[in-house]
GROMACS .gro file of C-alpha atoms in nm:
model
  337
    1ILE     CA    1   0.684  -0.902  -0.246
    2GLN     CA    2   0.427  -1.184  -0.244
    3GLU     CA    3   0.293  -1.043   0.084
    4SER     CA    4  -0.086  -1.094   0.001
    5GLY     CA    5  -0.330  -1.041  -0.295
    6ARG     CA    6  -0.457  -0.728  -0.128
    7ARG     CA    7  -0.103  -0.574  -0.108
    8ALA     CA    8  -0.048  -0.657  -0.480
    9GLU     CA    9  -0.388  -0.489  -0.567
   10GLU     CA   10  -0.282  -0.185  -0.377
   11LEU     CA   11   0.055  -0.176  -0.547
   12THR     CA   12  -0.106  -0.186  -0.896
   13ARG     CA   13  -0.352   0.069  -0.818
   14GLN     CA   14  -0.071   0.286  -0.680
   15LEU     CA   15   0.121   0.224  -0.985
   16LEU     CA   16  -0.151   0.339  -1.206
   17ALA     CA   17  -0.202   0.639  -1.006
   18PHE     CA   18   0.172   0.727  -1.006
   19GLY     CA   19   0.144   0.721  -1.388
   20ARG     CA   20  -0.184   0.919  -1.402
   21LYS     CA   21  -0.063   1.199  -1.189
   22GLN     CA   22   0.241   1.253  -1.440
   23LEU     CA   23   0.042   1.351  -1.725
   24VAL     CA   24  -0.002   1.712  -1.625
   25GLN     CA   25   0.350   1.814  -1.715
   26ALA     CA   26   0.355   1.705  -2.079
   27ARG     CA   27   0.528   1.923  -2.317
   28ILE     CA   28   0.705   1.913  -2.643
   29VAL     CA   29   1.060   1.767  -2.615
   30ASN     CA   30   1.326   1.624  -2.820
   31LEU     CA   31   1.446   1.273  -2.692
   32ASN     CA   32   1.805   1.308  -2.812
   33GLN     CA   33   1.830   1.631  -2.604
   34VAL     CA   34   1.704   1.464  -2.288
   35ILE     CA   35   1.923   1.133  -2.355
   36ARG     CA   36   2.228   1.356  -2.399
   37LYS     CA   37   2.173   1.537  -2.073
   38MET     CA   38   2.102   1.234  -1.863
   39GLU     CA   39   2.377   1.022  -2.017
   40SER     CA   40   2.647   1.073  -1.749
   41MET     CA   41   2.367   1.019  -1.485
   42LEU     CA   42   2.271   0.692  -1.650
   43ARG     CA   43   2.649   0.589  -1.674
   44ARG     CA   44   2.668   0.599  -1.298
   45LEU     CA   45   2.386   0.334  -1.277
   46ILE     CA   46   2.608   0.070  -1.450
   47PRO     CA   47   2.941  -0.092  -1.330
   48GLU     CA   48   3.262   0.031  -1.531
   49ASP     CA   49   3.293  -0.317  -1.713
   50ILE     CA   50   2.944  -0.254  -1.886
   51LYS     CA   51   2.999  -0.019  -2.199
   52MET     CA   52   2.711   0.233  -2.268
   53VAL     CA   53   2.670   0.368  -2.626
   54THR     CA   54   2.428   0.614  -2.778
   55ASN     CA   55   2.327   0.609  -3.144
   56LEU     CA   56   2.079   0.880  -3.191
   57SER     CA   57   1.928   0.985  -3.514
   58ALA     CA   58   2.025   1.317  -3.645
   59GLU     CA   59   1.669   1.399  -3.799
   60LEU     CA   60   1.452   1.314  -3.505
   61PRO     CA   61   1.127   1.493  -3.463
   62ASN     CA   62   0.983   1.594  -3.121
   63VAL     CA   63   0.748   1.408  -2.896
   64LYS     CA   64   0.476   1.533  -2.662
   65ALA     CA   65   0.587   1.409  -2.317
   66ASP     CA   66   0.698   1.474  -1.957
   67ILE     CA   67   1.050   1.511  -1.884
   68SER     CA   68   1.031   1.321  -1.570
   69GLN     CA   69   0.850   1.032  -1.726
   70ILE     CA   70   1.143   0.996  -2.007
   71GLU     CA   71   1.382   1.014  -1.741
   72GLN     CA   72   1.191   0.714  -1.545
   73ILE     CA   73   1.174   0.517  -1.861
   74LEU     CA   74   1.537   0.554  -1.937
   75MET     CA   75   1.633   0.480  -1.589
   76ASN     CA   76   1.427   0.177  -1.573
   77LEU     CA   77   1.517   0.050  -1.911
   78ILE     CA   78   1.901   0.081  -1.829
   79ILE     CA   79   1.871  -0.079  -1.480
   80ASN     CA   80   1.683  -0.361  -1.652
   81ALA     CA   81   1.962  -0.396  -1.919
   82ARG     CA   82   2.219  -0.377  -1.649
   83ASP     CA   83   2.070  -0.633  -1.434
   84ALA     CA   84   2.024  -0.888  -1.751
   85ILE     CA   85   2.379  -0.833  -1.829
   86LYS     CA   86   2.500  -0.916  -1.472
   87ASP     CA   87   2.262  -1.232  -1.479
   88ASN     CA   88   2.434  -1.360  -1.817
   89THR     CA   89   2.660  -1.652  -1.710
   90ASN     CA   90   2.843  -1.650  -2.048
   91ILE     CA   91   3.172  -1.503  -1.947
   92LYS     CA   92   3.262  -1.445  -2.316
   93ALA     CA   93   2.955  -1.225  -2.382
   94ARG     CA   94   3.041  -0.862  -2.462
   95LYS     CA   95   2.896  -0.620  -2.194
   96ARG     CA   96   2.724  -0.362  -2.382
   97ILE     CA   97   2.409  -0.135  -2.355
   98GLU     CA   98   2.307   0.064  -2.663
   99ILE     CA   99   2.037   0.367  -2.659
  100ILE     CA  100   1.893   0.409  -2.999
  101THR     CA  101   1.665   0.662  -3.144
  102GLU     CA  102   1.510   0.654  -3.489
  103TYR     CA  103   1.236   0.816  -3.690
  104LYS     CA  104   0.965   0.568  -3.837
  105GLU     CA  105   0.733   0.723  -4.088
  106ALA     CA  106   0.362   0.627  -4.124
  107GLY     CA  107   0.340   0.286  -4.288
  108ASP     CA  108   0.678   0.152  -4.185
  109HIS     CA  109   0.656  -0.196  -4.105
  110ILE     CA  110   0.737  -0.182  -3.749
  111VAL     CA  111   0.486   0.097  -3.713
  112VAL     CA  112   0.229  -0.137  -3.907
  113ARG     CA  113   0.316  -0.418  -3.667
  114TYR     CA  114   0.303  -0.259  -3.326
  115ALA     CA  115   0.159   0.087  -3.337
  116GLU     CA  116  -0.207   0.147  -3.270
  117LYS     CA  117  -0.232   0.432  -3.551
  118PRO     CA  118  -0.006   0.292  -3.841
  119ASP     CA  119  -0.100   0.606  -4.065
  120MET     CA  120   0.106   0.836  -3.813
  121PRO     CA  121   0.469   0.903  -3.799
  122TYR     CA  122   0.660   0.785  -3.478
  123VAL     CA  123   0.987   0.846  -3.294
  124MET     CA  124   1.139   0.508  -3.169
  125LEU     CA  125   1.349   0.479  -2.871
  126SER     CA  126   1.524   0.139  -2.807
  127VAL     CA  127   1.754   0.009  -2.545
  128ALA     CA  128   1.952  -0.288  -2.645
  129ASP     CA  129   2.163  -0.508  -2.410
  130THR     CA  130   2.392  -0.817  -2.436
  131GLY     CA  131   2.208  -0.991  -2.137
  132MET     CA  132   2.082  -1.321  -2.091
  133GLY     CA  133   1.787  -1.283  -2.333
  134MET     CA  134   1.450  -1.446  -2.276
  135ASP     CA  135   1.230  -1.717  -2.426
  136ASP     CA  136   0.849  -1.654  -2.545
  137SER     CA  137   0.706  -1.746  -2.189
  138LEU     CA  138   0.912  -1.490  -2.026
  139ARG     CA  139   0.847  -1.224  -2.282
  140GLU     CA  140   0.478  -1.266  -2.274
  141HIS     CA  141   0.476  -1.159  -1.894
  142ILE     CA  142   0.763  -0.918  -1.878
  143PHE     CA  143   0.539  -0.598  -1.847
  144GLU     CA  144   0.316  -0.742  -1.570
  145PRO     CA  145   0.351  -0.576  -1.226
  146PHE     CA  146   0.537  -0.796  -0.975
  147PHE     CA  147   0.669  -1.013  -1.256
  148THR     CA  148   1.043  -1.042  -1.172
  149THR     CA  149   1.315  -1.260  -1.243
  150LYS     CA  150   1.513  -1.129  -0.966
  151GLU     CA  151   1.549  -1.243  -0.602
  152ILE     CA  152   1.296  -1.090  -0.397
  153SER     CA  153   1.552  -0.865  -0.198
  154LYS     CA  154   1.687  -0.715  -0.517
  155GLY     CA  155   1.376  -0.569  -0.698
  156THR     CA  156   1.010  -0.537  -0.690
  157GLY     CA  157   0.944  -0.624  -1.069
  158LEU     CA  158   0.771  -0.274  -1.101
  159GLY     CA  159   1.026  -0.120  -1.323
  160LEU     CA  160   0.902  -0.240  -1.648
  161ALA     CA  161   0.553  -0.233  -1.546
  162THR     CA  162   0.609   0.140  -1.463
  163VAL     CA  163   0.765   0.186  -1.823
  164TYR     CA  164   0.462   0.020  -1.977
  165GLY     CA  165   0.210   0.221  -1.780
  166ILE     CA  166   0.375   0.564  -1.871
  167VAL     CA  167   0.408   0.476  -2.264
  168ARG     CA  168   0.054   0.375  -2.277
  169GLN     CA  169  -0.078   0.694  -2.111
  170ASN     CA  170   0.134   0.884  -2.366
  171GLU     CA  171  -0.060   0.678  -2.653
  172GLY     CA  172   0.269   0.502  -2.731
  173ASN     CA  173   0.347   0.126  -2.774
  174ILE     CA  174   0.631  -0.088  -2.615
  175PHE     CA  175   0.767  -0.419  -2.760
  176VAL     CA  176   1.044  -0.643  -2.679
  177THR     CA  177   1.267  -0.867  -2.913
  178SER     CA  178   1.480  -1.109  -2.736
  179GLN     CA  179   1.619  -1.464  -2.792
  180PRO     CA  180   1.775  -1.677  -2.494
  181GLY     CA  181   2.144  -1.608  -2.474
  182GLU     CA  182   2.120  -1.320  -2.738
  183GLY     CA  183   2.042  -1.011  -2.541
  184SER     CA  184   1.710  -0.819  -2.568
  185VAL     CA  185   1.585  -0.501  -2.734
  186PHE     CA  186   1.318  -0.298  -2.571
  187SER     CA  187   1.151  -0.039  -2.810
  188ILE     CA  188   0.889   0.218  -2.758
  189LEU     CA  189   0.724   0.386  -3.032
  190TRP     CA  190   0.611   0.764  -2.943
  191PRO     CA  191   0.366   0.971  -3.168
  192ALA     CA  192   0.585   1.210  -3.339
  193SER     CA  193   0.505   1.597  -3.302
  194SER     CA  194   0.566   1.854  -3.569
  195GLU     CA  195   0.551   2.128  -3.287
  196GLU     CA  196   0.857   2.304  -3.166
  197ALA     CA  197   1.047   2.187  -2.858
  198ASP     CA  198   0.941   2.393  -2.545
  199ILE     CA  199   1.229   2.629  -2.466
  200GLN     CA  200   1.153   2.562  -2.088
  201ASN     CA  201   1.323   2.229  -2.104
  202ASP     CA  202   1.660   2.356  -2.022
  203LYS     CA  203   1.554   2.476  -1.690
  204ASP     CA  204   1.533   2.123  -1.553
  205TYR     CA  205   1.906   2.070  -1.644
  206GLU     CA  206   2.073   2.373  -1.459
  207ASN     CA  207   2.438   2.362  -1.454
  208GLN     CA  208   2.501   2.277  -1.095
  209SER     CA  209   2.673   1.999  -0.910
  210LEU     CA  210   2.400   1.732  -0.802
  211GLU     CA  211   2.647   1.470  -0.664
  212GLY     CA  212   2.698   1.372  -0.287
  213ASN     CA  213   2.803   1.126  -0.066
  214GLU     CA  214   2.561   1.191   0.226
  215ARG     CA  215   2.359   0.924   0.411
  216ILE     CA  216   1.999   0.958   0.303
  217LEU     CA  217   1.687   0.776   0.451
  218LEU     CA  218   1.413   0.748   0.196
  219VAL     CA  219   1.063   0.687   0.293
  220GLU     CA  220   0.799   0.603   0.072
  221ASP     CA  221   0.504   0.360   0.046
  222ASN     CA  222   0.472   0.346  -0.322
  223ARG     CA  223   0.741   0.100  -0.443
  224ALA     CA  224   0.768   0.205  -0.781
  225VAL     CA  225   0.837   0.582  -0.671
  226LEU     CA  226   1.073   0.429  -0.394
  227GLU     CA  227   1.270   0.238  -0.653
  228PHE     CA  228   1.301   0.527  -0.880
  229ALA     CA  229   1.413   0.768  -0.615
  230CYS     CA  230   1.667   0.529  -0.461
  231GLU     CA  231   1.819   0.443  -0.787
  232THR     CA  232   1.839   0.817  -0.863
  233LEU     CA  233   2.008   0.898  -0.554
  234ARG     CA  234   2.261   0.612  -0.569
  235GLY     CA  235   2.347   0.692  -0.929
  236PHE     CA  236   2.446   1.050  -0.790
  237GLY     CA  237   2.665   0.892  -0.531
  238TYR     CA  238   2.437   0.894  -0.220
  239SER     CA  239   2.430   0.618   0.053
  240VAL     CA  240   2.066   0.536   0.048
  241THR     CA  241   1.845   0.347   0.313
  242THR     CA  242   1.493   0.273   0.211
  243ALA     CA  243   1.169   0.237   0.444
  244ILE     CA  244   0.813   0.169   0.324
  245ASN     CA  245   0.645   0.380   0.606
  246GLY     CA  246   0.721   0.606   0.893
  247LYS     CA  247   0.707   0.305   1.153
  248GLU     CA  248   0.988   0.117   0.965
  249ALA     CA  249   1.186   0.445   0.907
  250LEU     CA  250   1.168   0.524   1.295
  251ASN     CA  251   1.285   0.165   1.359
  252ILE     CA  252   1.584   0.204   1.109
  253ILE     CA  253   1.677   0.546   1.271
  254ASN     CA  254   1.663   0.408   1.631
  255ASN     CA  255   1.893   0.123   1.548
  256SER     CA  256   2.121   0.317   1.324
  257GLU     CA  257   2.483   0.381   1.455
  258GLU     CA  258   2.529   0.701   1.237
  259PRO     CA  259   2.276   0.970   1.197
  260PHE     CA  260   2.140   1.042   0.864
  261ASP     CA  261   2.224   1.360   0.693
  262LEU     CA  262   1.862   1.390   0.544
  263ILE     CA  263   1.537   1.232   0.546
  264VAL     CA  264   1.308   1.213   0.238
  265THR     CA  265   0.972   1.114   0.344
  266ASP     CA  266   0.632   1.104   0.142
  267LEU     CA  267   0.369   1.273   0.349
  268ILE     CA  268   0.064   1.053   0.327
  269MET     CA  269   0.124   0.698   0.417
  270PRO     CA  270  -0.052   0.408   0.602
  271GLU     CA  271   0.063   0.293   0.940
  272MET     CA  272   0.264   0.627   1.029
  273ASN     CA  273   0.271   0.916   0.815
  274GLY     CA  274   0.564   1.157   0.730
  275GLN     CA  275   0.436   1.418   0.970
  276GLU     CA  276   0.399   1.173   1.252
  277LEU     CA  277   0.733   1.034   1.172
  278VAL     CA  278   0.904   1.374   1.234
  279GLU     CA  279   0.708   1.424   1.537
  280GLN     CA  280   0.843   1.112   1.692
  281LEU     CA  281   1.206   1.225   1.583
  282GLN     CA  282   1.187   1.581   1.766
  283GLY     CA  283   1.511   1.643   1.908
  284GLN     CA  284   1.698   1.384   1.690
  285ILE     CA  285   1.677   1.559   1.375
  286GLU     CA  286   1.677   1.905   1.250
  287MET     CA  287   1.362   2.007   1.075
  288ASN     CA  288   1.561   2.167   0.803
  289LYS     CA  289   1.709   1.808   0.712
  290VAL     CA  290   1.369   1.664   0.629
  291LEU     CA  291   1.237   1.686   0.290
  292PHE     CA  292   0.872   1.605   0.246
  293VAL     CA  293   0.730   1.497  -0.096
  294SER     CA  294   0.369   1.440  -0.194
  295GLY     CA  295   0.150   1.452  -0.503
  296TYR     CA  296  -0.066   1.708  -0.350
  297THR     CA  297   0.029   2.068  -0.378
  298PHE     CA  298   0.194   2.249  -0.102
  299ASP     CA  299  -0.093   2.498  -0.069
  300HIS     CA  300  -0.327   2.212  -0.038
  301LEU     CA  301  -0.151   2.046   0.227
  302LEU     CA  302  -0.105   2.374   0.416
  303LYS     CA  303  -0.482   2.449   0.402
  304GLU     CA  304  -0.553   2.087   0.527
  305GLY     CA  305  -0.307   2.114   0.794
  306TRP     CA  306  -0.066   1.863   0.688
  307LEU     CA  307   0.211   2.098   0.657
  308ARG     CA  308   0.388   2.409   0.821
  309GLU     CA  309   0.508   2.703   0.607
  310ASP     CA  310   0.869   2.664   0.702
  311ILE     CA  311   0.926   2.295   0.580
  312GLN     CA  312   1.123   2.179   0.280
  313PHE     CA  313   0.858   2.052   0.021
  314LEU     CA  314   0.885   1.897  -0.328
  315LYS     CA  315   0.585   1.798  -0.531
  316LYS     CA  316   0.547   1.471  -0.708
  317PRO     CA  317   0.603   1.382  -0.993
  318TYR     CA  318   0.957   1.535  -0.999
  319SER     CA  319   1.219   1.509  -1.258
  320VAL     CA  320   1.568   1.376  -1.171
  321ARG     CA  321   1.732   1.716  -1.166
  322SER     CA  322   1.455   1.904  -0.967
  323PHE     CA  323   1.501   1.610  -0.698
  324THR     CA  324   1.852   1.600  -0.679
  325GLY     CA  325   1.893   1.987  -0.719
  326LYS     CA  326   1.653   2.019  -0.420
  327ILE     CA  327   1.852   1.783  -0.211
  328ARG     CA  328   2.182   1.972  -0.269
  329GLN     CA  329   1.996   2.315  -0.185
  330ILE     CA  330   1.895   2.155   0.142
  331LEU     CA  331   2.240   2.006   0.220
  332ASP     CA  332   2.435   2.305   0.116
  333PRO     CA  333   2.238   2.602   0.251
  334ASP     CA  334   2.524   2.839   0.252
  335LYS     CA  335   2.546   2.819  -0.143
  336GLY     CA  336   2.228   3.009  -0.161
  337GLY     CA  337   2.032   2.741  -0.333
   0.00000   0.00000   0.00000
């Protein structure tokens, strides 16, 4: 990922913009409810030899947040925990991830130490792992974009930076406690809300089968979004190939022995945008097997001439359910989705 300082700056800017865009859908939610509904999907992200348990506080106030952001936080923390456990060379170590929610009242010692407003109550979400842990020098840099302990091919180092960005935008705080060889606990303090949970929450969790095994090509120039979307789809059983622009995607398609069942592409990208990519592929792929995604609204893109009326479109930011639901709707048109 160390392509150049300019690329790093661009990615950092994208990362921040990615987070900012998501603030628009904040509503009152209960973290326990979101965790329970994501649990089976999160389990798919980790191998069977790692045990995942939840320890959710019965009396948990609500928080004001965007469901798609909570999903991203949970996915990134679970993926981080999974990788830390995989990297632990101690074969006797237990392989375990725990998701914990707790209520922290104003003045609690953790609130006083880590929160910006210690006179407020908070909801604390923690993800604990039995991975390799880290020393102070590693811990100091863990939330920086592009800081990664993984090999270049395995991750961008944007996962924890994404989490940090989202938490800060929601007026929360994140901290990590860890010792080498003893695992890590990532904890987020979220301002508690006394408001009732928004009933709408459940529409993101319609009872439909969201799994599949089709081949999907994912084209996205924002690496944080690319990583999130890729892990999401793999978690639901899909075979995923990624490209960071239309040019790379075209190259992959032309050199692929098997056709892709679906192309999911960002619309506005450098080098070759999503529209140009699809024009180059005319005759090779049906238009109804392309899903365009963009941070802009459909109406705006239509007006500006970026899109036609009859295309498949999903606006970013999207929740895990709206993303996977839309994909099944495209792949199963006969089911009337």
